[in-house]
Amino acid sequence: MKKSVILGMAGAACLAAGMATAGTLDEVKQRGELNCGVTTGLAGFAAPDANGVWQGFDVDYCRAVAAAVLGDPTKVKFVPTTGQTRFTALASGEVDMLARNTTWTFSRDVDLKFTFVAINYYDGQGFMVPKALGVSSAKELDGATVCIQTGTTTELNLADYFKANNMKYDPVPIETNAEGQQQFLAGACDVYTTDRSGLAATRATFAKPDDYVVLPEVISKEPLGPLVRQGDDQWADVVRWVANSLVEAEDLGITSANIEELSKGTNNPEINRILGTDGGLGKMLGLDDAWAKRAIAANGNYGEIFAANLGESTPIGLARGLNALWTHGGLQYSPPFR
Amino acid sequence: MTDQPLQYVRTEMLEAKAPPSFQIGPLRWARENLFSGWLNSLLTLVSLYVILTLLAGVAPWFGHTVWNAGSLSECRKIIHSDFGPNADGACFAVIHERWNQLLYGFYPVEGYWRANLALVGMLLAIAPILFSQVPRKLLWLSALYPFLGFWLIWGGSLWFPISALLGFVVGGIAFRLMVEKSTVLAAAAGFVVAWLWWFFAAGPVDEGLSAVLPIALESVQSRDVGGFLLSIIIGISGITLSLPLGVLLALGRQSNMFFIRTVSVGFIEFIRGVPLITLLFTASLLLNYFLPPGTNFDLILRVVIMVTLFAAAYMAEVIRGGLAALPRGQYEAADALGLDYWMAQRLIIMPQALKISIPGIVNTFIGLFKDTTLVVFIGLLDPIGFINAIRATSDWNGIYWELYIFVGALFFVFCYGMSKYSMYLERKLQTDHH
């Protein structure tokens, strides 16, 4: 009897869960707040500042979506998630979207039932070595000791790469990036490997960053981007086109400085459409016409967000590389707004 | 004749001579303790060398401490300009800048007084429990504190905790009315009445009183509670709840009643066989799937429940050890006096068993308090979680020892305090004569 009650409750809960995922957009509007899953802290991507305000590349995406949907970029509740809790938090509805430097892979998309809506950062695994080692290419790393985070895709990539190039290495297993930095600085390993954005961020924190170099080889593809639950296409569209609008804005030269000026109307129909001067696009999304204007005004266009959080003027100092616009030899490309 | 002093006997005592210089003070102590033989002398010299080398490495680092800087690079610049280009130094400026975050998390700044008041209230509330010299009247505060503390920290309407408290009051009244007939029946009646109150009456009472007399603090979300505030909330609630629960489980395990014994044994063995981190993942992840979406089953509350259950299972075994150490005669003496089960437990068995178990109990408490840092794995930002978050900002990325030293020191203060108190308590309760 007791068992049947519990099972019944669980069943009702699952049913309710199924029903509630029907309209995330309406739910967010009704709640008046966007629940956005971010990391518990990753340099350049998401971290709270001294006043407890979250800052970073991923954080700006949450704010852009909140600005588009709710009209206010501050109406975001940031939910810090760890590598283990992130997917459950999204699947169970605790967060509406994840912007948590998550790599788009086949199994995450298909098997875990998520929808990756965009790629906002093309990352890849790289190597960092002390300059004193005199190495200029990863092909010369035969027999090196390598600091590697256990249980990550980077560990598998490393093994594949060394095997394919017929080289041997000595792994020094580490648990966190913090530990890796200390071990590498203390000389416990010759090479430190992780995503290149992470390597750049780590190198920037060293007392003498010039004594270390990041090798040119990129041994894996790590396309990072925001994701939502599968099965709610309207909401996926909202997040996807907010992300696209940021890239398109850079392409069209819309910046946070000139957006007010441009939204009064220009002779470029594409700009008029994206900023809602020529109406119609917003309604198809279930939003008003100024949605993309607000999203871009929140933190600027893609280039501005990149420059403010990861770019060459920040301590992390990443070049655009693959993340440049397609017109500049990169991969950032938005389908047209029409 | 007898009054005549003897010529050859001194009339006054000789001045005491000072002992030889190597027989007094630190010199003698050193000779007896450090250089009593060639082996000990050698060991002393080696140890001295090790200590001095360590100090030589660490002292300049602490000596070059910078307390005011906005980022790690600024800190390094100050160290280099003050102590030379190759100097290395501690950058405790990060603690200075992130002090509030490490202590309160994202708690709203204008609400810090509430957290502080809750802490002071907590100290006042546990004082009469810890020290018998404190006036007994303060015990009323101890009983009310859980509701007061909850209201201070989470805010909201004052009538919510009060209507919850009233559930205990009506339950207590029901117990009182029935206790003449049978203790068990009275306990059941109190339980049922209290639950009925919480399910049916508490909500309307809360709403009604809020409408008549709205007294409320600005409510704070659980996600905003972090830092040491979070550790202390989880630690203290876990400690205070796990002790009574542990006592009941220990008694249940020794009970003659089959059902109660089986449930107790099953619970204890299950919880002890599962790592705490698994329970925490259950609390944060699995429950999310089972609860209907939109249910506001607070994450901190879930964690407190899991931590409490975990500690209670260990506590039960510690107390069972104390019970087992009591001579059989104590139980028989209680029976001979005609005491019923609960009176015997309250007056004879438990006071002795708990006294024996003090070191084990405090051991469990300390373990529980340190285990609260595991919540970092479910994304709650306790001090350890904030270390990661702070290190992820571009200003402080690369800082390491300073943050861990600070958090370690704070935890040490708490745990050392607990251990000192347990020693005091053991001395105070010592009734056997050696």
PDB file of N, CA and C in Angstrom, chain A residues 13 16-17 20 40-43 47-50 52 54 77 79-80 82 85 88 91-92 94 178 181-182 205-207 315, chain B residues 72 76 97-98 101 106 221 223 281 285 288-293 376-379 381 389 391-394 397-398 400-401:
ATOM      1  N   ALA A  13       4.639  13.033 -10.422  1.00  0.00           N
ATOM      2  CA  ALA A  13       5.701  14.019 -10.546  1.00  0.00           C
ATOM      3  C   ALA A  13       6.279  14.003 -11.957  1.00  0.00           C
ATOM      4  N   ALA A  16       3.870  15.543 -14.330  1.00  0.00           N
ATOM      5  CA  ALA A  16       3.887  16.991 -14.187  1.00  0.00           C
ATOM      6  C   ALA A  16       5.138  17.569 -14.825  1.00  0.00           C
ATOM      7  N   ALA A  17       6.262  16.831 -14.668  1.00  0.00           N
ATOM      8  CA  ALA A  17       7.513  17.309 -15.250  1.00  0.00           C
ATOM      9  C   ALA A  17       7.386  17.367 -16.758  1.00  0.00           C
ATOM     10  N   ALA A  20       5.254  20.353 -17.741  1.00  0.00           N
ATOM     11  CA  ALA A  20       5.784  21.687 -17.465  1.00  0.00           C
ATOM     12  C   ALA A  20       6.849  22.097 -18.469  1.00  0.00           C
ATOM     13  N   THR A  40      30.882  26.922 -11.603  1.00  0.00           N
ATOM     14  CA  THR A  40      31.144  27.484 -10.281  1.00  0.00           C
ATOM     15  C   THR A  40      32.334  28.418 -10.335  1.00  0.00           C
ATOM     16  N   GLY A  41      32.975  28.532 -11.470  1.00  0.00           N
ATOM     17  CA  GLY A  41      34.078  29.477 -11.606  1.00  0.00           C
ATOM     18  C   GLY A  41      35.078  29.011 -12.639  1.00  0.00           C
ATOM     19  N   LEU A  42      35.185  29.775 -13.754  1.00  0.00           N
ATOM     20  CA  LEU A  42      36.189  29.453 -14.755  1.00  0.00           C
ATOM     21  C   LEU A  42      36.665  30.769 -15.349  1.00  0.00           C
ATOM     22  N   ALA A  43      37.960  30.953 -15.349  1.00  0.00           N
ATOM     23  CA  ALA A  43      38.518  32.247 -15.730  1.00  0.00           C
ATOM     24  C   ALA A  43      38.025  32.676 -17.100  1.00  0.00           C
ATOM     25  N   ALA A  47      32.516  33.936 -13.336  1.00  0.00           N
ATOM     26  CA  ALA A  47      33.025  34.009 -11.967  1.00  0.00           C
ATOM     27  C   ALA A  47      32.406  35.233 -11.307  1.00  0.00           C
ATOM     28  N   PRO A  48      32.110  35.150 -10.000  1.00  0.00           N
ATOM     29  CA  PRO A  48      31.567  36.318  -9.317  1.00  0.00           C
ATOM     30  C   PRO A  48      32.682  37.303  -8.973  1.00  0.00           C
ATOM     31  N   ASP A  49      32.391  38.625  -9.146  1.00  0.00           N
ATOM     32  CA  ASP A  49      33.406  39.606  -8.769  1.00  0.00           C
ATOM     33  C   ASP A  49      33.279  39.933  -7.279  1.00  0.00           C
ATOM     34  N   ALA A  50      34.031  40.955  -6.833  1.00  0.00           N
ATOM     35  CA  ALA A  50      34.076  41.252  -5.399  1.00  0.00           C
ATOM     36  C   ALA A  50      32.702  41.638  -4.850  1.00  0.00           C
ATOM     37  N   GLY A  52      29.939  40.228  -5.813  1.00  0.00           N
ATOM     38  CA  GLY A  52      29.032  39.102  -5.971  1.00  0.00           C
ATOM     39  C   GLY A  52      28.295  39.129  -7.301  1.00  0.00           C
ATOM     40  N   TRP A  54      28.066  38.260 -11.151  1.00  0.00           N
ATOM     41  CA  TRP A  54      28.723  37.309 -12.049  1.00  0.00           C
ATOM     42  C   TRP A  54      29.226  38.031 -13.288  1.00  0.00           C
ATOM     43  N   LYS A  77      18.914  34.608 -12.629  1.00  0.00           N
ATOM     44  CA  LYS A  77      19.416  33.942 -11.434  1.00  0.00           C
ATOM     45  C   LYS A  77      20.487  32.966 -11.900  1.00  0.00           C
ATOM     46  N   VAL A  79      22.833  29.974 -11.527  1.00  0.00           N
ATOM     47  CA  VAL A  79      22.898  28.756 -10.731  1.00  0.00           C
ATOM     48  C   VAL A  79      24.253  28.106 -10.995  1.00  0.00           C
ATOM     49  N   PRO A  80      25.166  28.162 -10.030  1.00  0.00           N
ATOM     50  CA  PRO A  80      26.472  27.540 -10.256  1.00  0.00           C
ATOM     51  C   PRO A  80      26.326  26.031 -10.327  1.00  0.00           C
ATOM     52  N   THR A  82      28.357  22.179 -11.219  1.00  0.00           N
ATOM     53  CA  THR A  82      29.640  21.512 -11.404  1.00  0.00           C
ATOM     54  C   THR A  82      29.548  20.614 -12.627  1.00  0.00           C
ATOM     55  N   THR A  85      26.811  18.082 -11.933  1.00  0.00           N
ATOM     56  CA  THR A  85      25.416  18.465 -11.720  1.00  0.00           C
ATOM     57  C   THR A  85      24.808  19.203 -12.902  1.00  0.00           C
ATOM     58  N   THR A  88      21.959  17.312 -15.062  1.00  0.00           N
ATOM     59  CA  THR A  88      20.742  17.055 -14.298  1.00  0.00           C
ATOM     60  C   THR A  88      20.004  18.351 -14.027  1.00  0.00           C
ATOM     61  N   ALA A  91      18.189  19.072 -17.205  1.00  0.00           N
ATOM     62  CA  ALA A  91      17.150  18.092 -17.531  1.00  0.00           C
ATOM     63  C   ALA A  91      15.978  18.164 -16.564  1.00  0.00           C
ATOM     64  N   SER A  92      16.250  18.466 -15.303  1.00  0.00           N
ATOM     65  CA  SER A  92      15.174  18.466 -14.308  1.00  0.00           C
ATOM     66  C   SER A  92      14.423  19.785 -14.281  1.00  0.00           C
ATOM     67  N   GLU A  94      15.649  22.695 -13.307  1.00  0.00           N
ATOM     68  CA  GLU A  94      16.146  23.651 -12.313  1.00  0.00           C
ATOM     69  C   GLU A  94      16.692  24.901 -13.004  1.00  0.00           C
ATOM     70  N   ALA A 178      43.612  24.152 -10.490  1.00  0.00           N
ATOM     71  CA  ALA A 178      44.443  24.803  -9.478  1.00  0.00           C
ATOM     72  C   ALA A 178      45.649  23.938  -9.128  1.00  0.00           C
ATOM     73  N   GLN A 181      48.195  23.870 -12.017  1.00  0.00           N
ATOM     74  CA  GLN A 181      49.068  25.048 -12.065  1.00  0.00           C
ATOM     75  C   GLN A 181      50.234  24.901 -11.105  1.00  0.00           C
ATOM     76  N   GLN A 182      49.914  24.477  -9.860  1.00  0.00           N
ATOM     77  CA  GLN A 182      50.961  24.366  -8.850  1.00  0.00           C
ATOM     78  C   GLN A 182      51.987  23.297  -9.233  1.00  0.00           C
ATOM     79  N   THR A 205      48.452  33.954 -15.281  1.00  0.00           N
ATOM     80  CA  THR A 205      48.525  34.126 -13.832  1.00  0.00           C
ATOM     81  C   THR A 205      49.920  33.879 -13.284  1.00  0.00           C
ATOM     82  N   PHE A 206      50.814  33.380 -14.103  1.00  0.00           N
ATOM     83  CA  PHE A 206      52.159  33.074 -13.607  1.00  0.00           C
ATOM     84  C   PHE A 206      52.910  34.359 -13.285  1.00  0.00           C
ATOM     85  N   ALA A 207      53.840  34.253 -12.329  1.00  0.00           N
ATOM     86  CA  ALA A 207      54.631  35.431 -11.975  1.00  0.00           C
ATOM     87  C   ALA A 207      55.481  35.855 -13.167  1.00  0.00           C
ATOM     88  N   PRO A 315      43.678  40.080 -19.049  1.00  0.00           N
ATOM     89  CA  PRO A 315      44.853  39.288 -18.645  1.00  0.00           C
ATOM     90  C   PRO A 315      44.916  37.941 -19.369  1.00  0.00           C
TER      91      PRO A 315
ATOM     92  N   LEU B  72      46.082  40.092  -8.238  1.00  0.00           N
ATOM     93  CA  LEU B  72      47.329  39.377  -7.970  1.00  0.00           C
ATOM     94  C   LEU B  72      48.513  40.087  -8.604  1.00  0.00           C
ATOM     95  N   ARG B  76      51.833  41.498  -6.789  1.00  0.00           N
ATOM     96  CA  ARG B  76      53.215  41.129  -7.119  1.00  0.00           C
ATOM     97  C   ARG B  76      54.045  42.381  -7.364  1.00  0.00           C
ATOM     98  N   GLU B  97      39.951  41.655   0.275  1.00  0.00           N
ATOM     99  CA  GLU B  97      38.950  42.090  -0.699  1.00  0.00           C
ATOM    100  C   GLU B  97      37.720  41.185  -0.692  1.00  0.00           C
ATOM    101  N   ARG B  98      37.915  39.889  -0.525  1.00  0.00           N
ATOM    102  CA  ARG B  98      36.797  38.943  -0.619  1.00  0.00           C
ATOM    103  C   ARG B  98      36.299  38.480   0.746  1.00  0.00           C
ATOM    104  N   GLN B 101      32.604  37.919   1.043  1.00  0.00           N
ATOM    105  CA  GLN B 101      32.126  36.806   0.240  1.00  0.00           C
ATOM    106  C   GLN B 101      32.467  35.464   0.899  1.00  0.00           C
ATOM    107  N   PHE B 106      26.754  35.279  -1.183  1.00  0.00           N
ATOM    108  CA  PHE B 106      26.071  36.370  -1.898  1.00  0.00           C
ATOM    109  C   PHE B 106      24.980  37.002  -1.045  1.00  0.00           C
ATOM    110  N   GLN B 221      17.103  34.291  -0.767  1.00  0.00           N
ATOM    111  CA  GLN B 221      17.045  32.963  -1.357  1.00  0.00           C
ATOM    112  C   GLN B 221      18.210  32.105  -0.892  1.00  0.00           C
ATOM    113  N   ARG B 223      20.065  30.224  -2.521  1.00  0.00           N
ATOM    114  CA  ARG B 223      21.223  30.290  -3.417  1.00  0.00           C
ATOM    115  C   ARG B 223      22.187  31.404  -3.002  1.00  0.00           C
ATOM    116  N   PHE B 281      24.452  13.925  -3.581  1.00  0.00           N
ATOM    117  CA  PHE B 281      24.012  13.904  -4.978  1.00  0.00           C
ATOM    118  C   PHE B 281      22.537  13.515  -5.054  1.00  0.00           C
ATOM    119  N   LEU B 285      20.289  16.004  -6.946  1.00  0.00           N
ATOM    120  CA  LEU B 285      19.953  15.618  -8.308  1.00  0.00           C
ATOM    121  C   LEU B 285      18.715  14.737  -8.394  1.00  0.00           C
ATOM    122  N   ASN B 288      15.330  16.083  -7.626  1.00  0.00           N
ATOM    123  CA  ASN B 288      14.842  17.003  -8.646  1.00  0.00           C
ATOM    124  C   ASN B 288      13.924  16.293  -9.643  1.00  0.00           C
ATOM    125  N   TYR B 289      14.240  15.028  -9.942  1.00  0.00           N
ATOM    126  CA  TYR B 289      13.435  14.294 -10.904  1.00  0.00           C
ATOM    127  C   TYR B 289      12.109  13.873 -10.304  1.00  0.00           C
ATOM    128  N   PHE B 290      12.122  13.561  -8.993  1.00  0.00           N
ATOM    129  CA  PHE B 290      10.920  13.004  -8.386  1.00  0.00           C
ATOM    130  C   PHE B 290       9.942  14.076  -7.955  1.00  0.00           C
ATOM    131  N   LEU B 291      10.463  15.218  -7.522  1.00  0.00           N
ATOM    132  CA  LEU B 291       9.556  16.261  -7.058  1.00  0.00           C
ATOM    133  C   LEU B 291       8.935  16.936  -8.260  1.00  0.00           C
ATOM    134  N   PRO B 292       7.672  17.322  -8.156  1.00  0.00           N
ATOM    135  CA  PRO B 292       7.060  18.049  -9.258  1.00  0.00           C
ATOM    136  C   PRO B 292       7.818  19.355  -9.504  1.00  0.00           C
ATOM    137  N   PRO B 293       7.955  19.762 -10.773  1.00  0.00           N
ATOM    138  CA  PRO B 293       8.705  20.973 -11.048  1.00  0.00           C
ATOM    139  C   PRO B 293       8.013  22.163 -10.413  1.00  0.00           C
ATOM    140  N   VAL B 376      30.390  21.495  -1.950  1.00  0.00           N
ATOM    141  CA  VAL B 376      30.944  22.146  -3.133  1.00  0.00           C
ATOM    142  C   VAL B 376      30.692  21.292  -4.382  1.00  0.00           C
ATOM    143  N   PHE B 377      30.556  19.975  -4.202  1.00  0.00           N
ATOM    144  CA  PHE B 377      30.366  19.107  -5.361  1.00  0.00           C
ATOM    145  C   PHE B 377      28.958  19.181  -5.932  1.00  0.00           C
ATOM    146  N   ILE B 378      28.016  19.717  -5.162  1.00  0.00           N
ATOM    147  CA  ILE B 378      26.687  19.874  -5.741  1.00  0.00           C
ATOM    148  C   ILE B 378      26.442  21.340  -6.068  1.00  0.00           C
ATOM    149  N   GLY B 379      27.496  22.113  -6.190  1.00  0.00           N
ATOM    150  CA  GLY B 379      27.366  23.470  -6.704  1.00  0.00           C
ATOM    151  C   GLY B 379      26.966  24.506  -5.680  1.00  0.00           C
ATOM    152  N   LEU B 381      28.051  27.176  -2.882  1.00  0.00           N
ATOM    153  CA  LEU B 381      29.308  27.892  -2.723  1.00  0.00           C
ATOM    154  C   LEU B 381      29.643  28.064  -1.247  1.00  0.00           C
ATOM    155  N   ALA B 389      35.756  29.880  -7.095  1.00  0.00           N
ATOM    156  CA  ALA B 389      35.146  31.004  -7.799  1.00  0.00           C
ATOM    157  C   ALA B 389      36.078  32.208  -7.810  1.00  0.00           C
ATOM    158  N   ARG B 391      39.332  32.200  -7.537  1.00  0.00           N
ATOM    159  CA  ARG B 391      40.489  31.925  -8.380  1.00  0.00           C
ATOM    160  C   ARG B 391      40.141  32.020  -9.858  1.00  0.00           C
ATOM    161  N   ALA B 392      38.848  31.967 -10.174  1.00  0.00           N
ATOM    162  CA  ALA B 392      38.451  32.014 -11.575  1.00  0.00           C
ATOM    163  C   ALA B 392      38.322  33.435 -12.099  1.00  0.00           C
ATOM    164  N   THR B 393      38.314  34.420 -11.210  1.00  0.00           N
ATOM    165  CA  THR B 393      38.248  35.789 -11.710  1.00  0.00           C
ATOM    166  C   THR B 393      39.612  36.171 -12.248  1.00  0.00           C
ATOM    167  N   SER B 394      39.615  37.061 -13.246  1.00  0.00           N
ATOM    168  CA  SER B 394      40.912  37.391 -13.848  1.00  0.00           C
ATOM    169  C   SER B 394      41.814  38.111 -12.853  1.00  0.00           C
ATOM    170  N   ASN B 397      43.169  34.995 -10.436  1.00  0.00           N
ATOM    171  CA  ASN B 397      43.559  33.700 -10.969  1.00  0.00           C
ATOM    172  C   ASN B 397      45.044  33.470 -10.682  1.00  0.00           C
ATOM    173  N   GLY B 398      45.380  32.320 -10.135  1.00  0.00           N
ATOM    174  CA  GLY B 398      46.776  32.005  -9.860  1.00  0.00           C
ATOM    175  C   GLY B 398      47.126  32.081  -8.393  1.00  0.00           C
ATOM    176  N   TYR B 400      46.783  30.860  -4.516  1.00  0.00           N
ATOM    177  CA  TYR B 400      46.598  29.483  -4.096  1.00  0.00           C
ATOM    178  C   TYR B 400      46.641  29.346  -2.581  1.00  0.00           C
ATOM    179  N   TRP B 401      47.841  29.454  -2.032  1.00  0.00           N
ATOM    180  CA  TRP B 401      48.040  29.134  -0.619  1.00  0.00           C
ATOM    181  C   TRP B 401      47.240  30.042   0.304  1.00  0.00           C
TER     182      TRP B 401
END
